Coordinates of C-alpha atoms and ligand atoms in Angstrom, one line a residue:
M1 CA -4.1 153.4 198.1
Q2 CA -3.6 150.6 198.4
K3 CA 0.1 149.0 197.7
W4 CA 0.5 146.8 194.1
T5 CA 3.1 145.1 194.4
K6 CA 2.3 143.4 190.8
N7 CA 5.6 141.3 188.8
V8 CA 5.9 141.0 185.5
G9 CA 4.5 137.1 185.6
S10 CA 0.9 139.2 186.0
L11 CA 0.8 141.2 182.3
I12 CA 0.5 137.4 180.7
S13 CA -2.1 136.4 183.6
Y14 CA -4.4 139.4 182.6
A15 CA -3.7 138.5 178.5
E16 CA -4.7 134.4 179.5
R17 CA -8.2 136.1 181.1
I18 CA -8.9 139.5 178.9
F19 CA -7.4 138.0 175.4
P20 CA -6.9 134.3 175.2
D21 CA -7.3 133.7 171.8
V22 CA -5.6 137.1 170.2
E23 CA -2.9 135.3 168.2
I24 CA 1.0 134.4 168.8
V25 CA 2.3 134.2 165.3
T26 CA 5.2 132.1 165.4
R27 CA 7.2 131.0 161.7
N28 CA 9.4 127.9 163.4
L29 CA 13.1 127.0 161.7
S30 CA 11.2 124.9 159.2
G31 CA 9.6 127.5 157.6
E32 CA 6.4 126.9 158.2
I33 CA 4.0 129.3 160.7
T34 CA 2.5 127.9 163.6
K35 CA 0.0 129.8 165.7
S36 CA -0.7 129.9 169.4
N37 CA -2.2 132.4 171.4
Y38 CA -2.4 134.5 174.8
G39 CA -3.8 131.5 176.9
E40 CA -1.5 128.8 175.7
V41 CA 1.5 131.3 175.8
A42 CA 0.3 131.8 179.4
K43 CA 0.1 128.8 180.7
R44 CA 3.2 126.7 179.4
A45 CA 4.4 129.9 180.6
K46 CA 3.2 129.0 183.9
K47 CA 4.1 125.5 182.8
L48 CA 7.9 127.0 182.8
G49 CA 7.9 129.4 185.9
S50 CA 7.3 126.4 188.5
S51 CA 9.8 123.7 186.6
L52 CA 12.2 126.3 187.3
E53 CA 11.7 126.7 191.1
K54 CA 11.0 123.2 191.1
Y55 CA 15.1 122.4 189.2
G56 CA 16.4 125.1 192.2
I57 CA 16.1 127.9 190.5
K58 CA 16.5 131.2 193.1
H59 CA 14.8 134.8 192.9
G60 CA 16.9 137.1 191.5
Q61 CA 19.6 134.4 189.3
N62 CA 20.1 134.8 185.7
V63 CA 18.2 132.5 183.4
G64 CA 20.1 133.1 179.5
S65 CA 19.0 132.8 176.2
L66 CA 19.9 132.7 172.7
A67 CA 16.9 132.3 171.3
L68 CA 14.5 133.6 168.3
N69 CA 11.6 135.8 167.8
T70 CA 9.1 132.7 168.5
Y71 CA 6.5 131.5 171.0
R72 CA 8.6 130.2 173.3
N73 CA 10.6 133.3 173.5
M74 CA 7.8 134.1 174.7
E75 CA 6.8 132.1 177.2
M76 CA 10.8 132.5 178.3
Y77 CA 10.0 136.2 178.7
F78 CA 7.1 136.0 182.0
G79 CA 7.7 132.4 182.9
I80 CA 11.7 133.0 183.7
S81 CA 10.8 136.3 185.1
G82 CA 7.6 136.1 186.5
M83 CA 8.4 132.8 188.4
G84 CA 11.5 135.4 190.3
A85 CA 14.7 134.9 188.0
V86 CA 15.9 137.0 185.4
M87 CA 15.4 136.3 181.9
H88 CA 18.7 137.2 180.8
T89 CA 18.8 137.9 177.1
I90 CA 22.1 136.7 174.8
N91 CA 23.1 138.1 171.3
F92 CA 24.0 135.7 169.6
R93 CA 25.5 137.1 166.6
L94 CA 28.1 138.8 169.6
H95 CA 31.9 137.6 169.6
P96 CA 31.9 134.6 170.9
E97 CA 33.8 135.9 172.9
Q98 CA 31.3 138.4 173.9
I99 CA 29.6 135.4 174.7
V100 CA 31.9 133.7 176.8
Y101 CA 32.4 136.9 178.7
I102 CA 28.8 138.0 178.9
I103 CA 27.8 134.4 180.5
N104 CA 30.3 134.2 183.0
H105 CA 29.4 137.4 184.2
A106 CA 25.9 136.7 185.2
E107 CA 26.4 133.3 186.3
N108 CA 24.0 131.8 184.1
R109 CA 22.9 128.0 185.6
I110 CA 20.7 127.1 182.7
I111 CA 20.7 128.7 179.4
F112 CA 18.0 128.3 177.0
V113 CA 19.3 128.3 173.3
E114 CA 17.7 127.7 169.7
T115 CA 19.2 124.2 167.8
V116 CA 20.3 126.2 165.3
F117 CA 22.6 127.7 168.4
A118 CA 23.8 124.1 169.7
P119 CA 27.7 124.5 167.8
L120 CA 27.7 127.6 169.4
L121 CA 27.2 127.3 172.5
E122 CA 29.5 123.9 172.3
A123 CA 32.4 125.4 171.1
I124 CA 32.6 127.5 174.4
Q125 CA 31.0 126.0 177.3
D126 CA 34.1 124.9 178.8
N127 CA 34.6 128.5 179.3
C128 CA 31.4 128.5 180.9
P129 CA 31.9 126.9 184.1
T130 CA 28.6 127.7 185.6
V131 CA 26.4 127.3 183.3
E132 CA 24.7 123.4 184.2
Q133 CA 22.6 122.6 181.8
Y134 CA 21.5 123.9 178.7
I135 CA 17.6 123.1 177.1
L136 CA 17.3 123.0 173.7
L137 CA 14.2 124.5 172.1
C138 CA 12.7 121.9 171.1
S139 CA 10.5 119.0 171.3
A140 CA 11.9 115.6 173.0
E141 CA 11.6 114.3 169.2
E142 CA 13.8 117.1 167.4
M143 CA 16.0 116.3 169.9
P144 CA 19.9 117.7 168.2
E145 CA 23.1 115.3 168.7
T146 CA 24.3 117.5 171.2
K147 CA 27.4 118.0 173.6
L148 CA 25.7 120.3 175.4
K149 CA 26.3 119.2 178.8
N150 CA 22.9 117.6 180.5
A151 CA 21.2 118.8 177.6
I152 CA 17.3 118.6 177.3
S153 CA 14.4 119.4 175.7
Y154 CA 12.6 122.6 175.8
E155 CA 9.2 120.4 175.5
E156 CA 10.3 117.7 178.3
F157 CA 11.8 120.4 180.8
I158 CA 8.3 121.9 181.7
K159 CA 6.2 118.8 180.8
D160 CA 5.6 118.4 184.1
G161 CA 5.5 122.4 184.9
D162 CA 1.9 123.7 187.2
E163 CA -0.4 125.5 184.5
K164 CA -2.0 126.7 187.1
Y165 CA 1.5 128.1 188.9
E166 CA 0.8 131.1 191.1
W167 CA 3.1 134.4 190.8
P168 CA 5.4 135.4 193.6
E169 CA 5.4 138.3 195.2
L170 CA 8.5 140.1 194.8
G171 CA 9.7 142.9 196.1
E172 CA 9.6 146.6 193.9
D173 CA 12.6 146.9 192.8
A174 CA 13.2 142.5 192.5
P175 CA 15.0 142.4 189.2
C176 CA 12.8 140.3 185.7
G177 CA 15.5 141.1 182.7
L178 CA 19.4 141.8 181.7
C179 CA 20.5 142.9 178.3
Y180 CA 24.1 143.5 177.9
T181 CA 25.1 146.5 175.1
S182 CA 27.2 145.1 172.7
G183 CA 29.8 147.5 173.8
T184 CA 32.3 148.5 171.0
T185 CA 34.6 149.5 173.6
G186 CA 35.8 147.2 176.1
N187 CA 33.7 144.3 178.1
P188 CA 29.5 144.3 177.5
K189 CA 27.5 146.0 179.8
G190 CA 24.6 144.5 181.9
V191 CA 21.3 146.8 182.3
L192 CA 19.5 144.7 184.6
Y193 CA 15.6 145.8 185.0
S194 CA 13.5 145.4 187.5
H195 CA 9.7 144.8 187.4
K196 CA 8.5 148.2 188.4
S197 CA 10.5 150.0 185.9
T198 CA 9.6 147.3 183.4
L199 CA 5.8 147.9 184.1
L200 CA 6.6 151.5 184.0
H201 CA 7.7 151.5 180.4
T202 CA 5.2 149.2 179.5
W203 CA 2.2 151.4 180.6
A204 CA 4.1 154.1 179.0
G205 CA 5.4 152.7 175.8
S206 CA 1.3 151.1 174.6
S207 CA 0.0 155.0 175.8
A208 CA -1.4 157.3 172.4
N209 CA 2.2 159.7 172.9
G210 CA 4.3 156.2 173.5
M211 CA 3.6 154.2 170.0
G212 CA 0.1 154.1 170.0
L213 CA -0.6 150.4 170.5
S214 CA -3.9 148.3 170.4
A215 CA -5.5 145.2 170.6
D216 CA -6.7 146.3 166.4
D217 CA -3.2 145.8 165.9
S218 CA -1.3 143.0 164.4
I219 CA 2.8 143.6 164.8
L220 CA 5.3 142.3 163.0
M221 CA 8.3 141.9 165.4
V222 CA 11.4 142.6 163.3
V223 CA 13.5 143.9 166.4
P224 CA 15.6 140.2 167.8
M225 CA 14.1 140.0 171.3
F226 CA 17.0 140.5 172.4
H227 CA 17.5 143.5 171.7
V228 CA 16.6 145.6 175.0
M229 CA 13.7 142.8 175.7
G230 CA 12.5 143.2 172.0
W231 CA 11.5 146.7 172.6
G232 CA 9.0 146.2 174.9
L233 CA 6.7 144.5 173.2
P234 CA 6.5 140.8 174.7
Y235 CA 5.1 142.8 178.0
I236 CA 2.9 145.9 176.0
G237 CA 1.7 142.6 173.5
A238 CA 0.2 141.0 176.6
M239 CA -1.3 143.9 178.5
N240 CA -2.8 145.2 175.4
G241 CA -4.2 141.7 173.8
I242 CA -2.0 143.0 170.6
K243 CA -1.7 140.3 167.9
L244 CA 2.3 139.1 167.9
V245 CA 3.9 138.0 164.4
L246 CA 7.3 136.6 165.3
P247 CA 9.4 136.1 162.3
G248 CA 11.9 132.7 163.9
M249 CA 15.0 133.7 161.2
G250 CA 12.6 133.9 158.3
M251 CA 14.0 137.8 158.3
D252 CA 14.8 138.3 154.1
G253 CA 11.8 139.9 152.0
A254 CA 10.1 137.5 151.6
A255 CA 9.5 135.7 154.4
L256 CA 8.2 138.8 155.8
V257 CA 6.7 140.0 153.1
E258 CA 4.8 136.4 153.3
L259 CA 4.3 137.0 157.1
I260 CA 2.7 140.4 156.7
Q261 CA 0.1 139.9 153.7
K262 CA -0.9 136.3 155.3
E263 CA -1.1 138.1 158.9
D264 CA -2.7 141.4 158.2
V265 CA 0.0 143.1 159.6
T266 CA -0.7 147.0 160.7
L267 CA 3.1 147.9 162.2
A268 CA 6.0 146.9 161.7
F269 CA 9.2 146.8 164.1
G270 CA 12.9 147.1 163.2
V271 CA 15.7 148.4 163.1
P272 CA 16.5 151.0 159.3
T273 CA 19.2 148.4 157.5
I274 CA 15.8 145.9 157.8
W275 CA 13.6 147.9 156.3
L276 CA 15.8 148.9 153.2
G277 CA 16.2 145.0 152.6
L278 CA 11.9 145.0 152.6
L279 CA 12.4 148.1 150.7
G280 CA 14.3 146.9 147.6
Y281 CA 12.8 143.5 147.7
C282 CA 9.1 144.7 147.0
E283 CA 10.3 147.2 144.4
E284 CA 11.7 144.4 142.6
N285 CA 8.8 142.5 142.8
N286 CA 6.6 145.0 143.0
I287 CA 4.5 144.5 146.1
K288 CA 2.3 147.3 148.0
L289 CA 3.0 147.0 151.7
D290 CA -1.7 147.0 151.3
N291 CA -2.4 146.3 154.7
V292 CA 0.4 148.1 157.2
K293 CA -0.3 151.6 158.5
Q294 CA 2.9 152.0 160.7
T295 CA 6.2 151.2 161.1
I296 CA 8.0 152.0 163.9
I297 CA 11.8 152.0 163.2
G298 CA 14.3 152.8 165.4
G299 CA 17.8 152.3 166.4
S300 CA 19.9 154.3 163.9
A301 CA 18.3 157.0 162.5
V302 CA 15.8 156.8 159.4
P303 CA 17.1 158.2 156.8
Y304 CA 14.9 161.2 155.2
A305 CA 14.7 158.9 152.0
M306 CA 12.9 156.0 154.1
I307 CA 10.6 157.2 155.1
K308 CA 9.3 159.1 151.3
E309 CA 9.9 155.5 149.7
F310 CA 7.2 153.8 152.5
D311 CA 4.9 157.1 152.4
E312 CA 5.2 157.6 149.2
K313 CA 4.8 153.8 147.7
H314 CA 3.2 151.5 150.5
D315 CA 0.9 154.6 152.5
V316 CA 3.1 153.6 155.3
N317 CA 3.0 156.2 158.1
V318 CA 6.8 155.9 159.4
V319 CA 6.8 156.3 163.1
Q320 CA 10.7 157.2 164.6
G321 CA 12.0 156.1 168.0
W322 CA 14.8 156.8 169.8
G323 CA 16.2 154.9 172.9
M324 CA 19.1 153.1 174.0
T325 CA 19.9 149.7 176.4
E326 CA 20.0 152.4 179.5
T327 CA 16.4 153.4 178.7
S328 CA 14.6 150.0 178.2
P329 CA 14.9 151.1 175.8
L330 CA 12.3 153.9 174.5
A331 CA 12.9 157.0 175.7
T332 CA 11.7 159.8 171.9
A333 CA 9.6 158.8 169.3
T334 CA 8.1 161.4 166.7
L335 CA 4.5 160.0 166.3
R336 CA 2.0 161.5 163.3
T337 CA 0.0 164.7 165.1
P338 CA -2.5 166.7 163.2
A339 CA 0.1 169.4 162.9
M340 CA 1.9 167.0 160.2
D341 CA -1.2 166.3 158.0
K342 CA -1.4 169.7 157.4
M343 CA 2.0 170.2 156.8
P344 CA 3.8 169.4 153.1
K345 CA 4.4 166.5 152.8
E346 CA 8.4 167.6 152.1
E347 CA 8.1 169.7 155.3
R348 CA 6.5 166.3 157.5
Y349 CA 8.8 164.2 156.3
K350 CA 11.7 166.0 157.2
L351 CA 9.8 166.3 160.4
Q352 CA 10.0 162.5 160.8
T353 CA 13.9 162.7 160.5
K354 CA 13.8 164.4 164.1
Q355 CA 14.3 161.3 166.6
G356 CA 11.3 163.1 168.3
K357 CA 9.7 164.2 171.3
P358 CA 9.9 162.4 174.9
I359 CA 7.3 160.0 176.4
Y360 CA 5.6 161.4 179.8
G361 CA 8.7 159.9 182.0
I362 CA 11.2 160.7 180.7
E363 CA 13.0 164.1 180.8
L364 CA 15.6 165.1 178.0
K365 CA 18.5 168.2 178.3
I366 CA 21.5 169.0 176.4
V367 CA 24.4 170.3 178.0
D368 CA 28.0 171.6 177.0
D369 CA 31.4 169.9 178.1
D370 CA 31.5 172.2 180.9
G371 CA 28.2 170.1 181.9
N372 CA 26.0 173.8 181.9
R373 CA 22.9 173.3 179.8
L374 CA 21.8 174.8 176.5
P375 CA 19.1 176.5 175.1
E376 CA 16.0 174.6 173.3
D377 CA 16.4 176.5 170.3
G378 CA 16.7 173.7 167.3
E379 CA 20.1 174.9 166.7
A380 CA 22.7 174.1 169.4
F381 CA 23.7 171.2 170.2
G382 CA 25.8 169.2 172.7
K383 CA 25.8 165.6 174.6
L384 CA 22.5 164.4 175.6
L385 CA 21.8 163.4 179.2
V386 CA 18.0 161.7 180.7
R387 CA 16.7 161.1 183.8
G388 CA 13.2 158.7 184.0
P389 CA 12.4 154.9 185.5
W390 CA 12.8 153.3 183.4
V391 CA 16.8 154.6 182.8
N392 CA 19.8 152.4 184.1
K393 CA 21.0 153.9 187.6
R394 CA 24.6 151.6 188.0
Y395 CA 25.4 149.1 185.4
Y396 CA 25.1 145.1 187.0
K397 CA 27.5 144.7 188.8
H398 CA 29.9 147.9 189.4
D399 CA 30.8 149.4 191.9
E400 CA 29.3 153.6 191.0
D401 CA 26.7 154.9 189.8
A402 CA 26.1 155.8 185.6
I403 CA 24.9 158.3 187.1
D404 CA 25.3 162.4 188.4
A405 CA 24.4 164.0 191.7
D406 CA 21.0 164.8 190.0
G407 CA 19.9 161.3 188.0
W408 CA 21.1 162.7 185.1
F409 CA 22.9 159.8 182.8
D410 CA 24.6 160.6 179.5
T411 CA 24.0 158.6 176.9
G412 CA 27.1 159.3 174.3
D413 CA 24.7 160.7 171.8
I414 CA 25.3 164.7 170.9
S415 CA 21.7 166.5 170.1
S416 CA 19.9 168.8 169.7
I417 CA 15.9 170.2 170.8
D418 CA 13.4 172.7 169.1
P419 CA 11.2 175.0 170.9
E420 CA 8.5 172.4 170.0
G421 CA 10.4 169.4 172.2
Y422 CA 11.5 167.7 169.3
M423 CA 14.9 165.7 169.8
T424 CA 17.8 165.4 166.7
I425 CA 20.4 163.4 167.4
V426 CA 23.1 165.1 165.5
D427 CA 26.0 162.5 165.8
R428 CA 26.9 159.4 168.3
A429 CA 30.5 161.8 170.0
K430 CA 32.4 158.4 168.6
D431 CA 31.1 159.5 165.5
V432 CA 31.3 163.0 164.9
I433 CA 33.4 164.3 162.7
K434 CA 36.1 166.9 163.8
S435 CA 37.2 169.0 160.6
G436 CA 39.6 172.0 162.1
G437 CA 38.1 172.7 164.9
E438 CA 34.0 172.6 164.0
W439 CA 32.0 169.8 163.9
I440 CA 30.2 167.4 161.1
S441 CA 26.7 165.5 161.4
S442 CA 27.5 161.7 159.8
V443 CA 23.6 161.6 160.5
D444 CA 23.0 164.5 158.2
L445 CA 25.3 163.4 155.5
E446 CA 24.1 160.0 155.6
N447 CA 21.2 161.3 155.5
A448 CA 21.4 163.7 152.3
A449 CA 22.7 161.0 150.1
Q450 CA 21.2 158.9 151.4
S451 CA 17.8 160.2 148.6
H452 CA 19.7 160.1 145.7
P453 CA 18.8 157.3 142.8
D454 CA 21.8 155.5 142.7
I455 CA 21.9 155.3 146.0
M456 CA 21.4 152.3 148.3
Q457 CA 23.1 152.6 151.4
A458 CA 25.2 156.0 152.8
S459 CA 27.6 155.7 155.8
V460 CA 29.9 158.2 156.7
I461 CA 32.9 158.7 158.9
G462 CA 35.6 161.0 160.0
V463 CA 39.2 159.9 158.1
A464 CA 42.6 161.2 159.1
H465 CA 43.4 164.3 157.6
P466 CA 46.5 166.4 156.9
K467 CA 45.7 169.4 157.1
W468 CA 42.1 169.5 159.0
D469 CA 42.5 166.7 161.5
E470 CA 39.8 165.1 160.0
R471 CA 37.3 165.1 157.0
P472 CA 34.3 162.8 156.0
L473 CA 35.2 159.5 153.2
L474 CA 31.4 158.4 152.3
L475 CA 30.9 154.9 151.3
V476 CA 28.5 154.2 149.0
V477 CA 26.9 151.0 148.2
P478 CA 25.4 151.6 144.7
A479 CA 22.2 150.3 143.6
N480 CA 21.3 149.3 140.3
D481 CA 25.2 148.7 140.1
K482 CA 25.8 152.9 139.5
K483 CA 28.8 154.5 140.5
D484 CA 28.6 157.7 139.4
K485 CA 31.1 160.5 141.5
E486 CA 30.4 163.4 140.3
S487 CA 27.0 162.6 139.4
I488 CA 26.7 162.2 143.9
Y489 CA 28.3 165.3 144.1
S490 CA 25.9 167.8 142.3
F491 CA 23.4 165.7 144.4
L492 CA 24.7 167.2 147.6
E493 CA 26.0 170.4 146.3
D494 CA 22.5 172.2 147.6
K495 CA 22.1 170.0 150.5
I496 CA 24.6 170.5 152.5
A497 CA 27.1 173.0 153.5
K498 CA 30.2 174.1 151.4
W499 CA 32.9 172.6 153.7
W500 CA 30.5 169.3 154.5
K501 CA 31.2 167.8 150.9
P502 CA 33.1 164.4 151.9
D503 CA 36.6 164.5 150.9
D504 CA 35.8 161.2 148.8
I505 CA 33.2 159.0 147.8
V506 CA 34.1 155.3 148.0
F507 CA 31.9 152.0 146.5
V508 CA 31.6 148.8 147.5
E509 CA 29.4 145.7 147.7
E510 CA 28.3 146.7 151.3
L511 CA 28.6 147.7 155.5
P512 CA 29.8 145.9 157.6
I513 CA 26.7 145.4 160.3
G514 CA 27.0 144.9 163.7
A515 CA 24.6 142.8 166.7
T516 CA 22.0 145.0 166.7
G517 CA 21.5 145.6 163.1
K518 CA 23.5 149.1 162.8
V519 CA 26.4 150.6 160.5
L520 CA 29.8 149.3 162.2
K521 CA 31.2 152.2 161.7
I522 CA 34.7 151.9 163.8
E523 CA 35.7 149.0 161.4
L524 CA 34.8 151.0 159.1
R525 CA 37.0 153.7 160.2
E526 CA 39.6 151.6 161.0
Q527 CA 39.2 149.9 157.7
Y528 CA 39.8 153.3 155.9
K529 CA 41.8 155.0 158.3
D530 CA 44.6 156.2 155.7
H531 CA 42.5 156.7 153.0
L532 CA 43.5 160.7 153.0
M533 CA 46.4 161.1 153.8
K534 CA 48.2 159.1 150.5
Ligands
LIG1 P1 23.7 148.7 170.5 O1 24.6 149.8 170.8 O2 24.0 147.8 171.6 O3 22.5 149.0 169.5 P2 21.4 150.3 171.3 O4 20.6 149.8 170.9 O5 21.9 150.6 173.5 O6 22.9 149.5 171.8 O7 22.1 151.6 171.5 C1 21.5 152.9 171.5 C2 22.3 153.8 170.7 O8 21.7 153.7 168.8 C3 21.5 155.4 170.8 O9 22.3 156.0 171.6 C4 21.6 156.5 170.0 O10 23.0 156.6 169.2 C5 21.7 155.5 168.9 N1 19.8 155.3 167.9 C6 18.7 154.4 168.8 N2 18.3 154.9 167.9 C7 18.1 155.8 167.1 C8 17.4 156.5 166.3 N3 16.1 157.0 166.8 N4 18.4 157.8 165.6 C9 19.3 157.9 165.6 N5 19.9 157.0 166.6 C10 19.8 156.3 167.0

């Protein structure tokens, strides 16, 4: 058979030829909705690629971006990687010190930045000596006053680019993308994706057993494009001619519902916290999400109550996906099966709270602390290890591999696997609660609590206890301002083991949310560390 070393730029060239008119819809910073399409994105990506080449960016160099989900970001995904450089997405919600670390570590020479984030970079640019030029994601007319070094608008930068530019042939393992994990402890770690791993992930992710996407779909991409290469959706979209709806800054319920209704969204992607807000907005305003068929939710555990609400109120099926920066990200998914359709609803919802079955290419195993393989009986749980062609081998610029001799990567998650192959996250290793030597799953407790009608959001952490080392503390964001501990305790009674009962319930106005939309348990643990010691 033939040698095949295409780079990811080939995806947008394919879309340009086969799906030129399929729309890429963006909500601009001004709030208005503008339309591009794959044909346009491809031409402009090529202009960008050739402009970067002319500037002197070399193959393998990391080009930084602090960018929202917009058509320009799509162009960067293909223009930067396609010309042989590395699309280095930077999470603009990180602490500025972490952003400085990441820019220096990646040795970015150019950074593309939204005008709204210019002040953030102005404040730190003196600490980022490798950066030669900042390119603002706007037209020449929209350029703000800025002190950023050699600032120029994106439109000016690509103006003389070649829209017929041809993507170079790159080596099999040439890098195309770079993402840093948010690193709750220590410095962020970079995961460098290759063209090959990305193309394989794109195929597997779009297959019927991956996320089951097709040209009939219109996808609302709420997941930020800096979060693990936008869960691969820019690539999957181009390969399959999928309409992409990109919300820019408009992440509130009203803005999302407007896009869903106007753009006939059939599928939406994001983390649970985003959907909490959207469901709340729909409830308050008596809105049903008519055209949406499915939501694909991942990043943290999807509560039972959310799966039920999507199904019963909106007729929307929830597909849960599990993955991490180190797995590109898609590794497992809980797709709707004919068997699920025959189950009583409650049983199906329960199954959908599992993180899912591995897609082809990904292997999973669970092991005890000594590395012994544990049975896949749905009961035993231990460290979750993963292996596959789009799984990290070595963190960027690290000296040692992050995998063992057989290629297994330790995810830091504690899981069980059932006889049918469904994997369930019991907890993140660092979040599991150890009470008198026994383990309590914070995820299970949260799931149980979250079904209480007066609970909008729940988080469970382990806090120090004089007798049991650690005991669970339940933090609750109340719905409708109802704060009744006794009602919550009696609700939990038949849903959890007696000794799992949280030692206390604390009502809070909101929970701290991290840079990728997950509850920051590390902060909660610090804040409440003495709560049960008094
Ligand atoms: P960050 O922590 O910076 O957001 P990742 O996105 O790489 O970085 O996080 C990966 C982790 O997120 C996984 O190891 C797992 O603990 C958690 N996670 C991802 N998807 C799910 C899911 N569907 N259910 C439970 N946990 C999940």
